[in-house]
Amino acid sequence: MKEQFIQLLQSTQRPGMDKVINYLEKYGFFAAPASISHHLNNEGGLLQHSMTVYETALALRKTFVEMKPELEKELPDDSLIIAALLHDICKADVYKKAQKWRKDKDGRWETYDSYETDYSLLPVGHGEKSVIILLSLGLKMNKREIAAIRWHMGAWNLTLQSREEMGNINEANSHIPLVPLIQAADSLSTHLLE
């Protein structure tokens, strides 16, 4: 799966992609879980989640292009690859292995392997962090990719408490088809497939 992931990224032929791939290796993206206590909270879960989001986005694009052919030019392969596979790059340096305690079926305490979070390296919002990392690594992205990664959390984004942020996400959803496509692929992958 890791080889396929890297091949897909390289297929975009985007300037800066080699630095992105090196970052993924250095900060443990391929071994990280997708979450601590929800979907794919196991080693390699983040890689699996990203690939599932990509495959779901492909299926959604196919369906929507059949329904509305003019969407095809708004949803090119390279943008789909970048937004789907890199939307959660922000998690690469967040999860640390840890031993935790729980009660077994007999009520006795036991240890188990788990993860803890550490947001101290770059404590900014989830989607923003992914965009910041990618741009700081020199990845050449267009505005639709930036918006799709920034807003991939959709309504789950805590910053939506402000009127300005609501306006921004509504604008992105209304005028950049990649944004709702990635939001849907991420949500459907998380809640239906994982």
PDB file of C-alpha atoms in Angstrom:
ATOM      1  CA  MET A   1       0.000   0.000   0.000  1.00  0.00           C
ATOM      2  CA  LYS A   2       2.873   2.376   0.816  1.00  0.00           C
ATOM      3  CA  GLU A   3       4.432   1.801  -2.608  1.00  0.00           C
ATOM      4  CA  GLN A   4       1.130   2.524  -4.347  1.00  0.00           C
ATOM      5  CA  PHE A   5       0.674   5.671  -2.244  1.00  0.00           C
ATOM      6  CA  ILE A   6       4.138   6.979  -3.174  1.00  0.00           C
ATOM      7  CA  GLN A   7       3.669   6.075  -6.855  1.00  0.00           C
ATOM      8  CA  LEU A   8       0.398   8.008  -6.941  1.00  0.00           C
ATOM      9  CA  LEU A   9       2.060  11.072  -5.406  1.00  0.00           C
ATOM     10  CA  GLN A  10       4.966  10.869  -7.843  1.00  0.00           C
ATOM     11  CA  SER A  11       2.566  10.512 -10.781  1.00  0.00           C
ATOM     12  CA  THR A  12       1.420  14.100 -10.218  1.00  0.00           C
ATOM     13  CA  GLN A  13       4.941  15.288 -11.187  1.00  0.00           C
ATOM     14  CA  ARG A  14       4.481  18.278  -8.887  1.00  0.00           C
ATOM     15  CA  PRO A  15       7.478  20.348  -7.837  1.00  0.00           C
ATOM     16  CA  GLY A  16       8.220  19.682  -4.177  1.00  0.00           C
ATOM     17  CA  MET A  17       6.709  16.183  -4.053  1.00  0.00           C
ATOM     18  CA  ASP A  18      10.058  14.536  -3.237  1.00  0.00           C
ATOM     19  CA  LYS A  19      10.336  16.737  -0.130  1.00  0.00           C
ATOM     20  CA  VAL A  20       6.773  15.797   0.845  1.00  0.00           C
ATOM     21  CA  ILE A  21       7.555  12.080   0.555  1.00  0.00           C
ATOM     22  CA  ASN A  22      10.726  12.534   2.632  1.00  0.00           C
ATOM     23  CA  TYR A  23       8.672  14.371   5.268  1.00  0.00           C
ATOM     24  CA  LEU A  24       6.150  11.519   5.375  1.00  0.00           C
ATOM     25  CA  GLU A  25       8.971   9.050   6.009  1.00  0.00           C
ATOM     26  CA  LYS A  26      10.750  11.229   8.587  1.00  0.00           C
ATOM     27  CA  TYR A  27       7.671  12.003  10.670  1.00  0.00           C
ATOM     28  CA  GLY A  28       6.119   8.536  10.695  1.00  0.00           C
ATOM     29  CA  PHE A  29       3.113   9.057   8.426  1.00  0.00           C
ATOM     30  CA  PHE A  30       3.180   5.479   7.106  1.00  0.00           C
ATOM     31  CA  ALA A  31       3.185   3.907  10.594  1.00  0.00           C
ATOM     32  CA  ALA A  32       0.818   6.356  12.321  1.00  0.00           C
ATOM     33  CA  PRO A  33      -2.754   5.489  13.275  1.00  0.00           C
ATOM     34  CA  ALA A  34      -5.616   7.439  11.703  1.00  0.00           C
ATOM     35  CA  SER A  35      -6.931   8.275  15.182  1.00  0.00           C
ATOM     36  CA  ILE A  36      -6.439   7.336  18.807  1.00  0.00           C
ATOM     37  CA  SER A  37      -9.835   5.957  19.729  1.00  0.00           C
ATOM     38  CA  HIS A  38     -11.957   5.991  16.577  1.00  0.00           C
ATOM     39  CA  HIS A  39     -11.336   4.771  13.033  1.00  0.00           C
ATOM     40  CA  LEU A  40      -8.196   2.789  12.219  1.00  0.00           C
ATOM     41  CA  ASN A  41      -6.521   3.380  15.564  1.00  0.00           C
ATOM     42  CA  ASN A  42      -3.749   0.954  14.710  1.00  0.00           C
ATOM     43  CA  GLU A  43      -0.274   1.120  13.216  1.00  0.00           C
ATOM     44  CA  GLY A  44      -0.541   2.017   9.537  1.00  0.00           C
ATOM     45  CA  GLY A  45      -4.103   3.274   9.955  1.00  0.00           C
ATOM     46  CA  LEU A  46      -3.323   6.730   8.577  1.00  0.00           C
ATOM     47  CA  LEU A  47      -1.923   5.274   5.354  1.00  0.00           C
ATOM     48  CA  GLN A  48      -4.933   2.965   5.033  1.00  0.00           C
ATOM     49  CA  HIS A  49      -7.343   5.850   5.696  1.00  0.00           C
ATOM     50  CA  SER A  50      -5.676   8.083   3.116  1.00  0.00           C
ATOM     51  CA  MET A  51      -5.855   5.365   0.469  1.00  0.00           C
ATOM     52  CA  THR A  52      -9.505   4.688   1.310  1.00  0.00           C
ATOM     53  CA  VAL A  53     -10.307   8.388   0.985  1.00  0.00           C
ATOM     54  CA  TYR A  54      -8.602   8.404  -2.419  1.00  0.00           C
ATOM     55  CA  GLU A  55     -10.494   5.322  -3.634  1.00  0.00           C
ATOM     56  CA  THR A  56     -13.779   6.754  -2.339  1.00  0.00           C
ATOM     57  CA  ALA A  57     -13.048  10.097  -4.030  1.00  0.00           C
ATOM     58  CA  LEU A  58     -12.412   8.263  -7.330  1.00  0.00           C
ATOM     59  CA  ALA A  59     -15.744   6.448  -7.057  1.00  0.00           C
ATOM     60  CA  LEU A  60     -17.601   9.661  -6.185  1.00  0.00           C
ATOM     61  CA  ARG A  61     -15.958  11.556  -9.034  1.00  0.00           C
ATOM     62  CA  LYS A  62     -16.961   8.836 -11.515  1.00  0.00           C
ATOM     63  CA  THR A  63     -20.573   8.986 -10.354  1.00  0.00           C
ATOM     64  CA  PHE A  64     -20.803  12.764 -10.355  1.00  0.00           C
ATOM     65  CA  VAL A  65     -19.083  13.181 -13.724  1.00  0.00           C
ATOM     66  CA  GLU A  66     -21.614  10.748 -15.214  1.00  0.00           C
ATOM     67  CA  MET A  67     -24.391  12.925 -13.769  1.00  0.00           C
ATOM     68  CA  LYS A  68     -22.747  16.251 -14.676  1.00  0.00           C
ATOM     69  CA  PRO A  69     -19.975  15.829 -17.291  1.00  0.00           C
ATOM     70  CA  GLU A  70     -18.641  19.397 -16.942  1.00  0.00           C
ATOM     71  CA  LEU A  71     -17.323  18.458 -13.474  1.00  0.00           C
ATOM     72  CA  GLU A  72     -14.550  16.380 -15.047  1.00  0.00           C
ATOM     73  CA  LYS A  73     -12.358  19.434 -15.750  1.00  0.00           C
ATOM     74  CA  GLU A  74     -12.863  20.624 -12.146  1.00  0.00           C
ATOM     75  CA  LEU A  75     -11.729  17.284 -10.690  1.00  0.00           C
ATOM     76  CA  PRO A  76      -8.442  16.352 -12.414  1.00  0.00           C
ATOM     77  CA  ASP A  77      -6.471  13.276 -11.379  1.00  0.00           C
ATOM     78  CA  ASP A  78      -3.538  15.170  -9.873  1.00  0.00           C
ATOM     79  CA  SER A  79      -5.773  17.347  -7.697  1.00  0.00           C
ATOM     80  CA  LEU A  80      -7.700  14.297  -6.498  1.00  0.00           C
ATOM     81  CA  ILE A  81      -4.449  12.499  -5.615  1.00  0.00           C
ATOM     82  CA  ILE A  82      -2.974  15.457  -3.742  1.00  0.00           C
ATOM     83  CA  ALA A  83      -6.121  16.393  -1.800  1.00  0.00           C
ATOM     84  CA  ALA A  84      -7.169  12.844  -0.909  1.00  0.00           C
ATOM     85  CA  LEU A  85      -3.773  11.398  -0.045  1.00  0.00           C
ATOM     86  CA  LEU A  86      -2.355  14.431   1.769  1.00  0.00           C
ATOM     87  CA  HIS A  87      -5.394  15.876   3.560  1.00  0.00           C
ATOM     88  CA  ASP A  88      -4.236  14.397   6.894  1.00  0.00           C
ATOM     89  CA  ILE A  89      -0.479  14.980   6.581  1.00  0.00           C
ATOM     90  CA  CYS A  90      -0.965  17.069   9.742  1.00  0.00           C
ATOM     91  CA  LYS A  91      -1.233  13.816  11.723  1.00  0.00           C
ATOM     92  CA  ALA A  92       2.215  12.528  10.763  1.00  0.00           C
ATOM     93  CA  ASP A  93       3.937  13.993  13.821  1.00  0.00           C
ATOM     94  CA  VAL A  94       1.057  13.942  16.302  1.00  0.00           C
ATOM     95  CA  TYR A  95       0.644  10.349  17.519  1.00  0.00           C
ATOM     96  CA  LYS A  96       3.139   8.819  19.941  1.00  0.00           C
ATOM     97  CA  LYS A  97       3.065   5.222  21.155  1.00  0.00           C
ATOM     98  CA  ALA A  98       2.087   4.873  24.811  1.00  0.00           C
ATOM     99  CA  GLN A  99       1.132   2.292  27.407  1.00  0.00           C
ATOM    100  CA  LYS A 100      -2.312   2.831  28.911  1.00  0.00           C
ATOM    101  CA  TRP A 101      -4.372   1.128  31.582  1.00  0.00           C
ATOM    102  CA  ARG A 102      -7.839  -0.452  31.421  1.00  0.00           C
ATOM    103  CA  LYS A 103      -9.864  -2.983  33.325  1.00  0.00           C
ATOM    104  CA  ASP A 104     -10.150  -6.447  31.855  1.00  0.00           C
ATOM    105  CA  LYS A 105     -13.377  -8.512  31.803  1.00  0.00           C
ATOM    106  CA  ASP A 106     -12.759  -9.525  35.435  1.00  0.00           C
ATOM    107  CA  GLY A 107     -12.277  -5.940  36.624  1.00  0.00           C
ATOM    108  CA  ARG A 108      -8.486  -6.209  36.997  1.00  0.00           C
ATOM    109  CA  TRP A 109      -6.200  -3.482  35.694  1.00  0.00           C
ATOM    110  CA  GLU A 110      -4.053  -4.329  32.679  1.00  0.00           C
ATOM    111  CA  THR A 111      -1.781  -2.392  30.359  1.00  0.00           C
ATOM    112  CA  TYR A 112      -2.283  -2.154  26.626  1.00  0.00           C
ATOM    113  CA  ASP A 113      -0.527  -0.494  23.708  1.00  0.00           C
ATOM    114  CA  SER A 114      -2.107   2.724  22.523  1.00  0.00           C
ATOM    115  CA  TYR A 115      -1.248   6.241  21.391  1.00  0.00           C
ATOM    116  CA  GLU A 116      -1.172   9.719  22.857  1.00  0.00           C
ATOM    117  CA  THR A 117      -1.302  13.005  20.998  1.00  0.00           C
ATOM    118  CA  ASP A 118       1.285  15.754  20.990  1.00  0.00           C
ATOM    119  CA  TYR A 119       0.279  18.897  19.103  1.00  0.00           C
ATOM    120  CA  SER A 120       3.241  20.969  20.309  1.00  0.00           C
ATOM    121  CA  LEU A 121       5.270  20.931  17.058  1.00  0.00           C
ATOM    122  CA  LEU A 122       2.762  23.128  15.190  1.00  0.00           C
ATOM    123  CA  PRO A 123      -0.353  23.892  17.254  1.00  0.00           C
ATOM    124  CA  VAL A 124      -2.691  25.232  14.566  1.00  0.00           C
ATOM    125  CA  GLY A 125      -5.940  23.928  13.096  1.00  0.00           C
ATOM    126  CA  HIS A 126      -6.164  20.511  11.468  1.00  0.00           C
ATOM    127  CA  GLY A 127      -6.711  21.449   7.814  1.00  0.00           C
ATOM    128  CA  GLU A 128      -4.583  24.567   8.109  1.00  0.00           C
ATOM    129  CA  LYS A 129      -1.683  22.539   9.450  1.00  0.00           C
ATOM    130  CA  SER A 130      -1.761  20.183   6.469  1.00  0.00           C
ATOM    131  CA  VAL A 131      -1.744  23.112   4.037  1.00  0.00           C
ATOM    132  CA  ILE A 132       1.035  24.916   5.934  1.00  0.00           C
ATOM    133  CA  ILE A 133       3.234  21.806   5.968  1.00  0.00           C
ATOM    134  CA  LEU A 134       2.732  21.127   2.271  1.00  0.00           C
ATOM    135  CA  LEU A 135       3.414  24.714   1.225  1.00  0.00           C
ATOM    136  CA  SER A 136       6.444  24.987   3.528  1.00  0.00           C
ATOM    137  CA  LEU A 137       7.875  21.855   1.892  1.00  0.00           C
ATOM    138  CA  GLY A 138       7.576  23.607  -1.463  1.00  0.00           C
ATOM    139  CA  LEU A 139       4.722  21.566  -2.920  1.00  0.00           C
ATOM    140  CA  LYS A 140       3.177  23.455  -5.811  1.00  0.00           C
ATOM    141  CA  MET A 141      -0.597  23.401  -5.223  1.00  0.00           C
ATOM    142  CA  ASN A 142      -3.478  25.211  -6.866  1.00  0.00           C
ATOM    143  CA  LYS A 143      -6.284  26.956  -5.006  1.00  0.00           C
ATOM    144  CA  ARG A 144      -8.737  24.066  -5.338  1.00  0.00           C
ATOM    145  CA  GLU A 145      -6.257  21.668  -3.663  1.00  0.00           C
ATOM    146  CA  ILE A 146      -5.475  24.158  -0.902  1.00  0.00           C
ATOM    147  CA  ALA A 147      -9.189  24.724  -0.254  1.00  0.00           C
ATOM    148  CA  ALA A 148     -10.029  20.999  -0.329  1.00  0.00           C
ATOM    149  CA  ILE A 149      -7.308  20.153   2.194  1.00  0.00           C
ATOM    150  CA  ARG A 150      -8.093  23.189   4.365  1.00  0.00           C
ATOM    151  CA  TRP A 151     -11.824  22.417   4.517  1.00  0.00           C
ATOM    152  CA  HIS A 152     -11.758  18.589   4.409  1.00  0.00           C
ATOM    153  CA  MET A 153     -13.267  18.385   7.905  1.00  0.00           C
ATOM    154  CA  GLY A 154     -16.417  20.205   6.770  1.00  0.00           C
ATOM    155  CA  ALA A 155     -18.876  20.789   9.585  1.00  0.00           C
ATOM    156  CA  TRP A 156     -16.556  19.036  12.070  1.00  0.00           C
ATOM    157  CA  ASN A 157     -14.172  21.988  11.887  1.00  0.00           C
ATOM    158  CA  LEU A 158     -14.215  23.796  15.223  1.00  0.00           C
ATOM    159  CA  THR A 159     -13.300  27.155  13.687  1.00  0.00           C
ATOM    160  CA  LEU A 160     -16.743  27.299  12.083  1.00  0.00           C
ATOM    161  CA  GLN A 161     -17.962  29.195  15.117  1.00  0.00           C
ATOM    162  CA  SER A 162     -17.284  32.492  13.347  1.00  0.00           C
ATOM    163  CA  ARG A 163     -19.448  34.058  10.664  1.00  0.00           C
ATOM    164  CA  GLU A 164     -16.349  34.686   8.517  1.00  0.00           C
ATOM    165  CA  GLU A 165     -15.303  31.027   8.593  1.00  0.00           C
ATOM    166  CA  MET A 166     -18.848  29.917   7.724  1.00  0.00           C
ATOM    167  CA  GLY A 167     -18.724  32.259   4.748  1.00  0.00           C
ATOM    168  CA  ASN A 168     -15.368  30.864   3.651  1.00  0.00           C
ATOM    169  CA  ILE A 169     -16.425  27.221   3.770  1.00  0.00           C
ATOM    170  CA  ASN A 170     -19.738  27.970   2.075  1.00  0.00           C
ATOM    171  CA  GLU A 171     -17.893  29.786  -0.720  1.00  0.00           C
ATOM    172  CA  ALA A 172     -15.435  26.903  -1.097  1.00  0.00           C
ATOM    173  CA  ASN A 173     -18.216  24.294  -1.148  1.00  0.00           C
ATOM    174  CA  SER A 174     -20.246  26.282  -3.676  1.00  0.00           C
ATOM    175  CA  HIS A 175     -17.499  27.125  -6.160  1.00  0.00           C
ATOM    176  CA  ILE A 176     -14.754  24.501  -5.830  1.00  0.00           C
ATOM    177  CA  PRO A 177     -16.172  20.998  -6.492  1.00  0.00           C
ATOM    178  CA  LEU A 178     -13.051  19.322  -5.076  1.00  0.00           C
ATOM    179  CA  VAL A 179     -13.916  20.667  -1.606  1.00  0.00           C
ATOM    180  CA  PRO A 180     -17.253  18.847  -1.075  1.00  0.00           C
ATOM    181  CA  LEU A 181     -15.898  15.794  -2.908  1.00  0.00           C
ATOM    182  CA  ILE A 182     -12.977  15.403  -0.456  1.00  0.00           C
ATOM    183  CA  GLN A 183     -15.225  16.204   2.528  1.00  0.00           C
ATOM    184  CA  ALA A 184     -17.646  13.473   1.443  1.00  0.00           C
ATOM    185  CA  ALA A 185     -14.896  10.960   0.664  1.00  0.00           C
ATOM    186  CA  ASP A 186     -13.269  11.555   4.056  1.00  0.00           C
ATOM    187  CA  SER A 187     -16.536  11.293   5.973  1.00  0.00           C
ATOM    188  CA  LEU A 188     -17.837   8.260   4.080  1.00  0.00           C
ATOM    189  CA  SER A 189     -14.501   6.463   4.422  1.00  0.00           C
ATOM    190  CA  THR A 190     -14.346   7.153   8.153  1.00  0.00           C
ATOM    191  CA  HIS A 191     -17.941   6.306   9.020  1.00  0.00           C
ATOM    192  CA  LEU A 192     -18.949   3.639   6.483  1.00  0.00           C
ATOM    193  CA  LEU A 193     -15.778   1.864   5.407  1.00  0.00           C
ATOM    194  CA  GLU A 194     -13.428   2.049   8.382  1.00  0.00           C
TER     195      GLU A 194
END
